[in-house]
C-alpha positions as a printed NumPy array, in Angstrom:
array([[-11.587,  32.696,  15.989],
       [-13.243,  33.369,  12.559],
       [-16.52 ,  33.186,  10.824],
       [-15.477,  30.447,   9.343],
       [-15.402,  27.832,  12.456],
       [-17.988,  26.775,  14.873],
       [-17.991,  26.193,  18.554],
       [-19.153,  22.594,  19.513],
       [-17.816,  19.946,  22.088],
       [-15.591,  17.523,  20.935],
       [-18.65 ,  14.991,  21.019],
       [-20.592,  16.728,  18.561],
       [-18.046,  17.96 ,  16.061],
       [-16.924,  13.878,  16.444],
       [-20.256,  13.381,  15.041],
       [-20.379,  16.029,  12.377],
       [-16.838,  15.412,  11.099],
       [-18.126,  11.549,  11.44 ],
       [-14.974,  10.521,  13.368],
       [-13.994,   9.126,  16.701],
       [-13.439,  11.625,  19.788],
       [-10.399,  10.921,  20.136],
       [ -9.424,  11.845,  16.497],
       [-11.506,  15.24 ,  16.863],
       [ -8.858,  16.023,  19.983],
       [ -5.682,  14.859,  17.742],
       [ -6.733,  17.133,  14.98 ],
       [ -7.407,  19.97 ,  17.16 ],
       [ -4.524,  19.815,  18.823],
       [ -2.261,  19.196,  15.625],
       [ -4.139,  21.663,  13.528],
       [ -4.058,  24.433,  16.504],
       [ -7.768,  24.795,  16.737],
       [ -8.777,  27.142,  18.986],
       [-10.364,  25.598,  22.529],
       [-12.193,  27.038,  25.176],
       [-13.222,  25.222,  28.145],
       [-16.439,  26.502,  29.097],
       [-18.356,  26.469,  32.845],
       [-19.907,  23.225,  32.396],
       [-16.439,  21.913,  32.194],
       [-17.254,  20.745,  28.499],
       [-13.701,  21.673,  25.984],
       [-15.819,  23.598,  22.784],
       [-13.284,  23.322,  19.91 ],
       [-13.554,  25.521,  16.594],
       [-13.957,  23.618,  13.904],
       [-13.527,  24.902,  10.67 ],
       [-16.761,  25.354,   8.748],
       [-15.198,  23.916,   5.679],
       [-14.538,  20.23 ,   6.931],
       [-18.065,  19.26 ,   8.069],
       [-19.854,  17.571,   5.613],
       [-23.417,  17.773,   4.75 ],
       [-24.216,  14.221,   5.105],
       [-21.535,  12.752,   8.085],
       [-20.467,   9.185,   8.09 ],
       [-22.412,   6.983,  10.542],
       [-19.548,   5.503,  12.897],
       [-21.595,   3.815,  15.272],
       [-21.727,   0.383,  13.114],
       [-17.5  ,   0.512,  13.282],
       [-17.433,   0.878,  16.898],
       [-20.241,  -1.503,  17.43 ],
       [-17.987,  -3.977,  14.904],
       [-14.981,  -3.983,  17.466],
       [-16.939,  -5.586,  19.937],
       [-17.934,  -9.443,  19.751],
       [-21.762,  -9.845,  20.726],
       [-21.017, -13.82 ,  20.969],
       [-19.222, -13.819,  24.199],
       [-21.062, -13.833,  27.353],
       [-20.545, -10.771,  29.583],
       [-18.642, -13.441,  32.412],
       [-16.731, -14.685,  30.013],
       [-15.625, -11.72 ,  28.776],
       [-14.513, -10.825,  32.981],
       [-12.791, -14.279,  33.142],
       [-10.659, -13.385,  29.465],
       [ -9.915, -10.056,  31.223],
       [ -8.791, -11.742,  34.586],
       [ -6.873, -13.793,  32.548],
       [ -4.818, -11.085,  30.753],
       [ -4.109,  -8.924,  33.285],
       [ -2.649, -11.65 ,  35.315],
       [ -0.679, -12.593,  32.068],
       [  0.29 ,  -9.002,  31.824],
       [  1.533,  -8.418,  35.436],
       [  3.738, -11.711,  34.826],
       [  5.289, -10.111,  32.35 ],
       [  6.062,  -6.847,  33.552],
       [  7.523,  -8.831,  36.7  ]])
């Protein structure tokens, strides 16, 4: 590990780098960054000093778009019900 990274849980570097989590873990695992996994059983990645930006990209309004505000929480359950019976059908 160099200078040139910094040590920070995938959460934060998601933030910093102004992605998803799960895209932090692709990249580090694609790019070889090093991990450590320290005693509070949080993974710290290396990120490479050079790829956060000074002003991150907000995320939080694309995630929150994905999910419809208009449909009551019990209807949502019922949709759900709904699919995974649909889904078992099919695998059958």
């Amino acid at each position: 590990m160099s200078d040139d990274t910094q040590m920070m849980t995938y959460a934060d570097a998601a933030k910093k780098l102004g992605i998803k989590v799960d895209s932090v873990r692709r990249r580090a695992r694609n790019r070889g960054w090093h991990r450590i996994r320290g005693n509070d059983g949080l993974t710290l990645v290396a990120v490479p000093v050079s790829l956060i930006p000074d002003n991150p990209k907000d995320i939080s309004e694309d995630i929150n778009r994905d999910v419809r505000r208009d449909i009551p929480d019990n209807d949502l359950a019922i949709a759900n019900a709904v699919l995974e019976t649909e889904n078992r059908m099919l695998r059958d």
